[in-house]
Short mmCIF file of C-alpha atoms in Angstrom, two decimals:
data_model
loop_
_atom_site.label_atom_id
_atom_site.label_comp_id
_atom_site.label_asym_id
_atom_site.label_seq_id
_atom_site.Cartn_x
_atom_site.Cartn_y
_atom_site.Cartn_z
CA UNK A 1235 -12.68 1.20 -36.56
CA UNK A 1236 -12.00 4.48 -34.84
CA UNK A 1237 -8.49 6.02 -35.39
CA UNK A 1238 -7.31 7.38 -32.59
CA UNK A 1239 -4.33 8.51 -33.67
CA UNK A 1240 -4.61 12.47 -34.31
CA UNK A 1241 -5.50 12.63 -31.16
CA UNK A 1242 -2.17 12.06 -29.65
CA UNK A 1243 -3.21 10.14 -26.32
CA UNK A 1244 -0.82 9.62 -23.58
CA UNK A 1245 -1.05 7.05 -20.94
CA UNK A 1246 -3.97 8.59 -18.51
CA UNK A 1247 -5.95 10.60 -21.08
CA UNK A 1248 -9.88 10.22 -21.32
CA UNK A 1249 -12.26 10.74 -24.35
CA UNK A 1250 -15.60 11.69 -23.79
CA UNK A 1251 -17.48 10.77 -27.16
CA UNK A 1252 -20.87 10.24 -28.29
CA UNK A 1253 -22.57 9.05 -31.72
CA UNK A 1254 -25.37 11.20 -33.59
CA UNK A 1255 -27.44 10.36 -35.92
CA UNK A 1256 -29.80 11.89 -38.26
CA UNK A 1257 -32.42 10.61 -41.04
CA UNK A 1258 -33.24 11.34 -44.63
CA UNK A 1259 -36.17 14.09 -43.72
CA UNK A 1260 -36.48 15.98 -46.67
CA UNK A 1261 -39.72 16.92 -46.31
CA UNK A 1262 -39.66 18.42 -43.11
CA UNK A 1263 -35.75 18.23 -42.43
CA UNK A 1264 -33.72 15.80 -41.22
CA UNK A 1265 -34.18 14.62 -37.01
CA UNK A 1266 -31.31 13.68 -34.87
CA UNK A 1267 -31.13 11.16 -32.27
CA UNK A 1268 -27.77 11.05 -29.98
CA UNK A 1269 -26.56 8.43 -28.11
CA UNK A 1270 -25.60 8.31 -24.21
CA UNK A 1271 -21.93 10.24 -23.62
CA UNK A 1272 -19.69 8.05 -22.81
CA UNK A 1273 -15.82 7.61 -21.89
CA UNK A 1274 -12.76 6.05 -22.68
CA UNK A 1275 -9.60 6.02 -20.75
CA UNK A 1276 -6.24 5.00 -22.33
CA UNK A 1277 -4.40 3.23 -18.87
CA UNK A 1278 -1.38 4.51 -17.49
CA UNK A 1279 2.29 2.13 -17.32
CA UNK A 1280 1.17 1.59 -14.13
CA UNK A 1281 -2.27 0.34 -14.47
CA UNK A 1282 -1.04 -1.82 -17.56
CA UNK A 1283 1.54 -3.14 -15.54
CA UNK A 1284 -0.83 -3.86 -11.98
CA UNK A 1285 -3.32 -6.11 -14.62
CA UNK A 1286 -0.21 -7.87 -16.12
CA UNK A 1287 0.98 -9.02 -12.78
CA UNK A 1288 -2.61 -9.84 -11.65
CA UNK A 1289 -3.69 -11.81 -14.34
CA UNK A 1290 -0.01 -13.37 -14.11
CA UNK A 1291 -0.72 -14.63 -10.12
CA UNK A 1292 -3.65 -15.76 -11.41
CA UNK A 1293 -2.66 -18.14 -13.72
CA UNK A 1294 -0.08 -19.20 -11.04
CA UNK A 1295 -2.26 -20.40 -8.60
CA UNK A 1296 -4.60 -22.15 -11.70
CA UNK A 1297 -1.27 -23.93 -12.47
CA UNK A 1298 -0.49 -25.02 -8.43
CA UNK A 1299 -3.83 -25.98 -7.95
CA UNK A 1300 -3.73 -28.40 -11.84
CA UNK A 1301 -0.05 -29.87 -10.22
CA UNK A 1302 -1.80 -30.84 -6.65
CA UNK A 1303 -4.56 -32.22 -8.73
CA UNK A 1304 -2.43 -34.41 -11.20
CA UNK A 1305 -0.56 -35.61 -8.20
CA UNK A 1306 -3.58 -36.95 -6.05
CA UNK A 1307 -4.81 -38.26 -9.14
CA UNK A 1308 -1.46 -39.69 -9.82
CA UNK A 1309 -1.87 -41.16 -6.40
CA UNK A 1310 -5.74 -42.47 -6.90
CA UNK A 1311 -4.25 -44.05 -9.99
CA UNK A 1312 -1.49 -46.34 -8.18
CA UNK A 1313 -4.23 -47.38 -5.78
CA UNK A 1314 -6.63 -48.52 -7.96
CA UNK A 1315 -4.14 -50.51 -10.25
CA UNK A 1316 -3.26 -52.29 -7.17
CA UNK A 1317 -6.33 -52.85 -5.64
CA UNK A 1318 -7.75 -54.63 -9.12
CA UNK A 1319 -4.69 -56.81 -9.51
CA UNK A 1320 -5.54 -58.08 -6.65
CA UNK A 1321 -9.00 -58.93 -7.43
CA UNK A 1322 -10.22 -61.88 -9.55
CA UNK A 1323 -12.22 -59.97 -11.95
CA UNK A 1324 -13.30 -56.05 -12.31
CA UNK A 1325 -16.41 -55.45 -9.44
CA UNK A 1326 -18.98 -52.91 -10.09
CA UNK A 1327 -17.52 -50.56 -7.41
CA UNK A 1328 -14.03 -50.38 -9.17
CA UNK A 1329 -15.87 -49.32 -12.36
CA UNK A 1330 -16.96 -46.99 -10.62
CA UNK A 1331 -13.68 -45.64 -9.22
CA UNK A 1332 -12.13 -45.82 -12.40
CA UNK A 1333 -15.06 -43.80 -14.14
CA UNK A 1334 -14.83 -41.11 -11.44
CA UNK A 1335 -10.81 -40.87 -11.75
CA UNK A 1336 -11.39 -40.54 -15.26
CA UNK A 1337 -14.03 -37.65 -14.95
CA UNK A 1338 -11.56 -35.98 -12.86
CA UNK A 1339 -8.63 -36.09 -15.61
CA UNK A 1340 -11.48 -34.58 -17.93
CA UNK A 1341 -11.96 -31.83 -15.60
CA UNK A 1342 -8.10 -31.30 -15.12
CA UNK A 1343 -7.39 -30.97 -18.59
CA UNK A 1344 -10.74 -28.66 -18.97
CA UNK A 1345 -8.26 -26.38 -16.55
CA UNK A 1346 -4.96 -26.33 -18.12
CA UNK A 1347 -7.27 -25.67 -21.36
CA UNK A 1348 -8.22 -22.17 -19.77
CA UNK A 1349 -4.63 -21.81 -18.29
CA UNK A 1350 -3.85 -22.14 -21.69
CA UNK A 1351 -5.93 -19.65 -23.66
CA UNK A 1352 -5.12 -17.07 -20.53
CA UNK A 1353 -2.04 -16.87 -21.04
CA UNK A 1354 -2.14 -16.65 -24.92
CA UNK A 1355 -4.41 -13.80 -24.27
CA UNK A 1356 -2.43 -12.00 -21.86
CA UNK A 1357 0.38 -12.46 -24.39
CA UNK A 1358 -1.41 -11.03 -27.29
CA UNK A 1359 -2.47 -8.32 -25.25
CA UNK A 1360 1.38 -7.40 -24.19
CA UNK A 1361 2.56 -7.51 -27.73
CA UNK A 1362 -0.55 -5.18 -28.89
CA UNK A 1363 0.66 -2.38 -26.39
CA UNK A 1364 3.99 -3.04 -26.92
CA UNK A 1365 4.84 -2.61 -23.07
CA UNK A 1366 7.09 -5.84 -23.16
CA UNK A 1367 10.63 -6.50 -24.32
CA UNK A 1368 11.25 -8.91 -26.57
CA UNK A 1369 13.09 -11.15 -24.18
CA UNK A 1370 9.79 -11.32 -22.22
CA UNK A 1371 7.69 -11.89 -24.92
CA UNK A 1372 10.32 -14.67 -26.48
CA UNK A 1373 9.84 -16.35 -22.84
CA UNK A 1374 5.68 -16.10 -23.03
CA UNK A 1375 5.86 -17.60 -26.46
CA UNK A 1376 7.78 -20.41 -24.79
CA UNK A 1377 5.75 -20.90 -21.88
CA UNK A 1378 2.13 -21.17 -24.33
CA UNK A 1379 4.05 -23.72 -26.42
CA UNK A 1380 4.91 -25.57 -23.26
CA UNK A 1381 0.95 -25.11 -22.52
CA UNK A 1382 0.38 -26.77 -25.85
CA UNK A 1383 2.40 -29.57 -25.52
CA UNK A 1384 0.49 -30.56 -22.50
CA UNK A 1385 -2.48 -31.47 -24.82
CA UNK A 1386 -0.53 -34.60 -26.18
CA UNK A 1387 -2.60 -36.85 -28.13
CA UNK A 1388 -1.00 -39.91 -26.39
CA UNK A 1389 -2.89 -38.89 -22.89
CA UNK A 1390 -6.52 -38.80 -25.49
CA UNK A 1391 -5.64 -42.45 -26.69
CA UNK A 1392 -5.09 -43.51 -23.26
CA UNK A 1393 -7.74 -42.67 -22.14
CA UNK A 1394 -10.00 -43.92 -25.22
CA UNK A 1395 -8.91 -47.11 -24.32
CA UNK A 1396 -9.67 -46.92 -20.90
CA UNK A 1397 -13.36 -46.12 -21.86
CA UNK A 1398 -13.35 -48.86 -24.33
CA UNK A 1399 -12.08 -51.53 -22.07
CA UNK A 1400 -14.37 -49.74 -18.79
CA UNK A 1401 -17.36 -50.52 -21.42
CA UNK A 1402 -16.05 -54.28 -21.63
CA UNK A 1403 -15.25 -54.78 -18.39
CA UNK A 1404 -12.26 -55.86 -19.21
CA UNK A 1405 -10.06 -56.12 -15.77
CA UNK A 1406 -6.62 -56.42 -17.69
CA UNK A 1407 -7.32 -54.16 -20.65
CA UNK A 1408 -8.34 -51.49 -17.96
CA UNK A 1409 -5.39 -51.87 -15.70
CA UNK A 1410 -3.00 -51.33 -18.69
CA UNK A 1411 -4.62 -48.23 -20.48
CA UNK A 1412 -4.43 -46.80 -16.73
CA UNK A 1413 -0.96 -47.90 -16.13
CA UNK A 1414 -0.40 -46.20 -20.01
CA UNK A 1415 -2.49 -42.94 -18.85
CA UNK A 1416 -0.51 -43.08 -15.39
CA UNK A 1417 2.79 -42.72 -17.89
CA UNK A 1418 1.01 -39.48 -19.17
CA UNK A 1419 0.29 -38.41 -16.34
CA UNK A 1420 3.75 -38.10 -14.97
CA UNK A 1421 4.91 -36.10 -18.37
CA UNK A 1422 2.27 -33.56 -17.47
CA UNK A 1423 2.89 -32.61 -13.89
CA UNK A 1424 6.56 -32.26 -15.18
CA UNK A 1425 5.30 -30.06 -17.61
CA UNK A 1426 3.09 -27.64 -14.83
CA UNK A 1427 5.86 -28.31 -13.03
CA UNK A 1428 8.36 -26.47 -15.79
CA UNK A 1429 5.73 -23.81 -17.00
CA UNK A 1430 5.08 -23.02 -13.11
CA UNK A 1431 9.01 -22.12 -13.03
CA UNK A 1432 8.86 -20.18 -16.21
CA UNK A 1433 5.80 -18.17 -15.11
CA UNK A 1434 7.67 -17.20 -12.00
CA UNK A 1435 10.58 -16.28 -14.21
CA UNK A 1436 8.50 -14.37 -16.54
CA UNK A 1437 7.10 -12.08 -13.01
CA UNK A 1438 10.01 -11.65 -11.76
CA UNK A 1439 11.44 -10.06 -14.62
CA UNK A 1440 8.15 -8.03 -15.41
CA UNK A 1441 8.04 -6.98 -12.05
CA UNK A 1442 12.42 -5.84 -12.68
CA UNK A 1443 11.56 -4.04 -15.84
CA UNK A 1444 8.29 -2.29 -13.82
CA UNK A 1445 10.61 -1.68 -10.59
CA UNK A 1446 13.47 0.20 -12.99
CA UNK A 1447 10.46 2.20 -14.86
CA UNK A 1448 9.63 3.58 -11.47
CA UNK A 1449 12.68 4.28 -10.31
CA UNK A 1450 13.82 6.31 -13.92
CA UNK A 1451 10.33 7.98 -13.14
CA UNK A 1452 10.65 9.07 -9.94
CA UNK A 1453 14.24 10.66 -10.14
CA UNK A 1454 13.11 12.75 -12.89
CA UNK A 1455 9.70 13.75 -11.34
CA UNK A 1456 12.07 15.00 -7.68
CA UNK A 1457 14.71 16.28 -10.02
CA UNK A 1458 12.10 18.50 -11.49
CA UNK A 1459 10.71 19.28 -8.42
CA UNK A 1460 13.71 20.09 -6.97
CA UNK A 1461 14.20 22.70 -10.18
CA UNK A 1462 11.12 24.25 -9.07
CA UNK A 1463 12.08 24.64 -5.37
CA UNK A 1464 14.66 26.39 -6.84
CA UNK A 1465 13.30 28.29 -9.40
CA UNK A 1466 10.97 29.26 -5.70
CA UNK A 1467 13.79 30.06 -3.83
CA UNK A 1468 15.42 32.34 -5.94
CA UNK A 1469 13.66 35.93 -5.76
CA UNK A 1470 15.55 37.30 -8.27
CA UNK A 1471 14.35 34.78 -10.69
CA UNK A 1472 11.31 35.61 -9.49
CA UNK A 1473 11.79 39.49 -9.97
CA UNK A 1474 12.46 38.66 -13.49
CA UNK A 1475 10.11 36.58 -14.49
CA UNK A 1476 7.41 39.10 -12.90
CA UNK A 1477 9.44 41.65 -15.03
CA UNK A 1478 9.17 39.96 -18.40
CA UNK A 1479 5.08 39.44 -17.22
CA UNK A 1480 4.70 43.37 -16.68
CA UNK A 1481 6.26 43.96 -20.19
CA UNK A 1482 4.53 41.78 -21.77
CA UNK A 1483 1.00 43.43 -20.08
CA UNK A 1484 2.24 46.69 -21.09
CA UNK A 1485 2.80 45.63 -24.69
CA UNK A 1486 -0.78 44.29 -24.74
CA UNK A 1487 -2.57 47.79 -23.47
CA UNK A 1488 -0.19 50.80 -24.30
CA UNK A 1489 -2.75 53.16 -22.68
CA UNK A 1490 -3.15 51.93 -19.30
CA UNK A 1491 0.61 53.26 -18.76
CA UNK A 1492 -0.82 56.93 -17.92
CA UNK A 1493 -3.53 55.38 -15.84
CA UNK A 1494 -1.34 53.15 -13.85
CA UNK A 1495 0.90 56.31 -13.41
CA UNK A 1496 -1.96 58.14 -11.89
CA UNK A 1497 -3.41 55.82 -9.42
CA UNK A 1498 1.14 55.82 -8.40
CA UNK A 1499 0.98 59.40 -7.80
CA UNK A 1500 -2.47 58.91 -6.02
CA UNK A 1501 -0.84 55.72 -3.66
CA UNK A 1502 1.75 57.93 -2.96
CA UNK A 1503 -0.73 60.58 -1.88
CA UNK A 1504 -2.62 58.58 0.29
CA UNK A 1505 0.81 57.00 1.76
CA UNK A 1506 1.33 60.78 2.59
CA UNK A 1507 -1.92 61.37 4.31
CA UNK A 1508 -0.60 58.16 6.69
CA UNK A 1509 -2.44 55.14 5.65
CA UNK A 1510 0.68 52.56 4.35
CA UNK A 1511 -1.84 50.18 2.44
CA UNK A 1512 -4.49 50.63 0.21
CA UNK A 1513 -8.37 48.93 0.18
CA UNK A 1514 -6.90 46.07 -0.78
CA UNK A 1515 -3.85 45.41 1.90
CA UNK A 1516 -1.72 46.25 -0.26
CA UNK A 1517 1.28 49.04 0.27
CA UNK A 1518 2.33 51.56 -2.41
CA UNK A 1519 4.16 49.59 -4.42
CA UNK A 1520 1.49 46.92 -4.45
CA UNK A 1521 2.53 43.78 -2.37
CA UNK A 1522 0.85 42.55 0.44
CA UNK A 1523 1.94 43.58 3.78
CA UNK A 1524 3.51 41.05 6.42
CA UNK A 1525 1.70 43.20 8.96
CA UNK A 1526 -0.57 41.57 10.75
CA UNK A 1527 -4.22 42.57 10.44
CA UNK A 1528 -7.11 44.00 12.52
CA UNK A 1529 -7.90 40.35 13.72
CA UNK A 1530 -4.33 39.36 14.99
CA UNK A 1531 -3.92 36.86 12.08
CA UNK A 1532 -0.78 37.32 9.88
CA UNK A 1533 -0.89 37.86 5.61
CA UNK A 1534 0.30 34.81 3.77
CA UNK A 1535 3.72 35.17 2.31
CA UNK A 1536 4.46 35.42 -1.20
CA UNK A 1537 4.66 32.17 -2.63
CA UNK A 1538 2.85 30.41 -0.02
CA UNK A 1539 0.08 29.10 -2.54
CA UNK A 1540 3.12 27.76 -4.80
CA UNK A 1541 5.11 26.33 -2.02
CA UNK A 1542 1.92 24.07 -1.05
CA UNK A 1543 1.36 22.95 -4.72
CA UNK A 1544 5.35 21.58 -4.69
CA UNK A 1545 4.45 20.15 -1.12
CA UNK A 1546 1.72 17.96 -2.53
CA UNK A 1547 3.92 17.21 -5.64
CA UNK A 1548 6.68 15.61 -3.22
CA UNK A 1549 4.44 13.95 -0.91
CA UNK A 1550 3.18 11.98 -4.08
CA UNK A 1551 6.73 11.19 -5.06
CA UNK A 1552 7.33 10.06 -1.70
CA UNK A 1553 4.69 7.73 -1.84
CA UNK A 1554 5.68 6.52 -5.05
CA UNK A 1555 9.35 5.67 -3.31
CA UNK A 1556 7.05 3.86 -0.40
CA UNK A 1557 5.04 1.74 -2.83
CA UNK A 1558 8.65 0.82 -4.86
CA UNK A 1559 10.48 -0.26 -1.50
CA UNK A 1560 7.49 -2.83 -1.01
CA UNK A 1561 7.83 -4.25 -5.16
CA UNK A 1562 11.63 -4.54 -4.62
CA UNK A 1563 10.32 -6.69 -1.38
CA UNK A 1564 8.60 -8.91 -3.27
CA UNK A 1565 11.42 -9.05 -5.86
CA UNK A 1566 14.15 -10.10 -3.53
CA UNK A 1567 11.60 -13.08 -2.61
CA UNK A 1568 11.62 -14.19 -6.31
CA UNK A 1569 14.75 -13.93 -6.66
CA UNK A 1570 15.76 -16.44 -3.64
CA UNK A 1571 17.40 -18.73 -5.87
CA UNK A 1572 19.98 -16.22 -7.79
CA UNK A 1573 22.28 -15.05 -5.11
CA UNK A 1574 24.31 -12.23 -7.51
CA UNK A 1575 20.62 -10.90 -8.64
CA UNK A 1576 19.35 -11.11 -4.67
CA UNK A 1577 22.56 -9.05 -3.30
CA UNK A 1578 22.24 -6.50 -5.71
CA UNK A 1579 18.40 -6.12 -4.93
CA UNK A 1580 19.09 -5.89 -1.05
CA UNK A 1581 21.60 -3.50 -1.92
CA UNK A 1582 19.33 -1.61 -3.97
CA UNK A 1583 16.66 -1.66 -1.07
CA UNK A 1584 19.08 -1.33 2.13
CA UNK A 1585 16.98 -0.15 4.61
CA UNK A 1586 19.18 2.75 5.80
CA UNK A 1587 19.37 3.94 2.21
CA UNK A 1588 15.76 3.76 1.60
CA UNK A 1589 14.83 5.25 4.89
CA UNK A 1590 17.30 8.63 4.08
CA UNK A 1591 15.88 8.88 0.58
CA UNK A 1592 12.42 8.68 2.24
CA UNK A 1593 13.27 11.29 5.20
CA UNK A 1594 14.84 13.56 2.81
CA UNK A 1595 11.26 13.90 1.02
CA UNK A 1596 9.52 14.00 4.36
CA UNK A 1597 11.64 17.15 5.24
CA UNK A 1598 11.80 19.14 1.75
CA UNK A 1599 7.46 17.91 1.92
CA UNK A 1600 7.76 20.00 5.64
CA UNK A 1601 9.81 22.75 4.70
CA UNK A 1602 7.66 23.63 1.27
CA UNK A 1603 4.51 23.86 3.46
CA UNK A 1604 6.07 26.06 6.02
CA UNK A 1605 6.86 28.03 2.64
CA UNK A 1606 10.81 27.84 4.12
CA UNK A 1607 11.99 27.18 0.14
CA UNK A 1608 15.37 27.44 0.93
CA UNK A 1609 15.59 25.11 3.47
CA UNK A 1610 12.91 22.53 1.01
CA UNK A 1611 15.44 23.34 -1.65
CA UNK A 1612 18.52 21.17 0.13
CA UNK A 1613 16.21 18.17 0.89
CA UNK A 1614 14.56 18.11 -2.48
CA UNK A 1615 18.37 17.92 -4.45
CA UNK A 1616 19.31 15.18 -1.86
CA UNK A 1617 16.34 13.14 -2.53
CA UNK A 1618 17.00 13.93 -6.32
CA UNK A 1619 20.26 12.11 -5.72
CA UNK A 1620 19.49 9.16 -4.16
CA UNK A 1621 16.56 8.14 -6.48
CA UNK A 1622 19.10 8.56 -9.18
CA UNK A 1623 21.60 6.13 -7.23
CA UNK A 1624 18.50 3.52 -6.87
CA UNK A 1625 17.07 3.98 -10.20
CA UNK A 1626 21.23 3.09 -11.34
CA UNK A 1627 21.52 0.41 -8.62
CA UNK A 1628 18.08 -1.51 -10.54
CA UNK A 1629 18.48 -0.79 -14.09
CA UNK A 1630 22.20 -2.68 -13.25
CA UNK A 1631 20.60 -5.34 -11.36
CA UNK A 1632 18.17 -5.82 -14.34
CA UNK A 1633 20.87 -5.64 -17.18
CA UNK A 1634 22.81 -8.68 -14.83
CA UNK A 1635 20.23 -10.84 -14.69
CA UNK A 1636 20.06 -10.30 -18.25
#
């Protein structure tokens, strides 16, 4: 196998790779043949997470649509016992019925033997990347032996003596292997039934442990945006940091010194002579002028490619914060049966609360792309705040359902 461990890879990283080969040409030296390029991507949290929960709903439905299948079949069952007690002796029509209620079981179990090995997969795959606690993973252990159990051997026998007595045409011995298999029967829709509750269970609390992820992530990712507003809206920072670069350009070409102090004294000339900038629009001491230019249209200001790059970095965050309100949605409907978990989710996503988070980011967003930094700078630390307060409000909601 192919260690990919030097390589350090972080959730969203790609490797491009390619195999070559080359023969044992010793005569006339060796040839190489190369294969197509091609790329892998190690997922993100959130990618991991989005096929968990897919693959979860999935199996879901499988499961509903197995329980309305044992219970018609449950029902077919009751229908046919009755109708042959009634009758003298087993017709060729009723051996019929019976055969076709007993190809339908075979199918039925056929699908809780794939709702089975799904969810045993999408365990092992959890535990291999790890992205689980172990309180989840104790509960998907639970719910695959619960999957197991539904393969009883007593519904097999049952149902080998129904074939045996359907092949003698045996009216009694066929009404009591199908009252025995109706017996079954019952045990295994309670057991959907159970694993159906424990799968919802198991989402819910993936989709908690996702929701407080987020909500860690996106305080951090506005709190360091909001250091970089700052870090923007302070020029003296700025001053110095430009400072510190002009040294360090200095210490790298010791001889430009004299030129740069010639083309100084020859700005300053030219600034005598009456022309403020030089070819460039630049004035003597080499910034560009807020002037406005022979076409009406006004410089950018300094910063103004910066200020747009933080505007795009909290209109993502923002989004993130959209797409969270709508998970804690769905949360709060999972959650309809535990009242102490479902207030503290609708006091995690009160509408007011979300809405002022969100408007703060709309308004620092605004402000950074009019390049007004100081004005961003307020907006971006409120924002900082209340993702902090929602990412708290979750990760305690989380610990009491605990």
């Amino acid at each position: 196998p192919w260690d990919l461990n030097p390589y350090n890879l972080t959730p969203g990283n790609e490797v491009t790779y390619y195999v070559e080969l080359y023969d044992n040409d010793t005569l006339h030296g060796p040839k190489a043949a190369r294969s197509e390029v091609r790329h892998l991507r190690f997922p993100t949290m959130d990618e991991i997470y989005a096929e968990v929960h897919e693959e979860h709903d999935e199996q879901i439905d499988n499961l509903s649509s197995a329980l309305d299948k044992s219970e018609e079949l449950k029902k077919e069952m009751d229908k046919l016992s009755r109708d042959m007690k009634r009758e003298g002796q087993m017709s060729w029509e009723k051996k019929k019925e019976v055969e076709s209620l007993m190809q339908k079981q075979q199918d039925l179990q056929k699908q809780l033997d794939e709702a089975a090995r799904q969810l045993d997969e999408s365990m092992n795959k959890a535990q291999d990347q790890t992205m689980m606690s172990p309180e989840l993973l104790q509960k998907m252990q639970e719910i695959s032996d619960l999957m197991q159990s539904i393969k009883n051997e007593k519904m097999k026998e049952a149902f080998q003596r129904l074939s045996e007595a359907m092949q003698k045409m045996d009216k009694d011995a066929v009404n009591k292997a199908m009252q025995e298999m109706k017996l079954d029967q019952d045990q295994m829709a309670k057991s959907i039934e159970r694993t159906l509750e424990m799968l919802k269970e198991i989402k819910k609390d993936e989709l908690m442990e996702d929701a407080v992820r987020k909500a860690e992530q996106m305080a951090e990712q506005q709190e360091e945006l909001a250091k970089k507003a700052e870090n923007a809206a302070d020029p003296k920072k700025q001053d110095a940091d430009a400072q510190k670069g002009d040294k360090k350009g200095d210490a790298k070409d010791g001889d430009k010194k004299d030129g740069d102090k010639k083309d100084g004294d020859q700005k300053g000339a030219d600034k005598k002579d009456g022309d403020p900038k030089n070819a460039d629009g630049k004035d003597a001491q080499g910034q560009k002028s807020d002037k406005k230019d022979g076409a009406g249209k006004p410089q950018d200001k300094p910063g103004a490619q910066k200020s747009k790059e933080l505007a795009k970095e909290q209109e993502d965050i923002k989004k993130q914060a959209e797409a969270l309100q709508k998970q804690m949605d769905e949360l709060a409907k999972l959650a309809e049966n535990e009242p102490d978990l479902k207030k503290e989710l609708d006091e995690a996503r009160d509408q007011d609360q979300q809405q002022d988070m969100q408007e703060d980011m709309e308004q620092s967003q605004q402000k950074m792309e009019q390049n007004e930094m100081e004005k961003a700078l307020n907006f971006a630390f409120k924002a900082r705040d209340k993702a902090k307060n929602l990412a708290k409000q979750l990760n305690q909601a989380k610990q009491n359902s605990n």
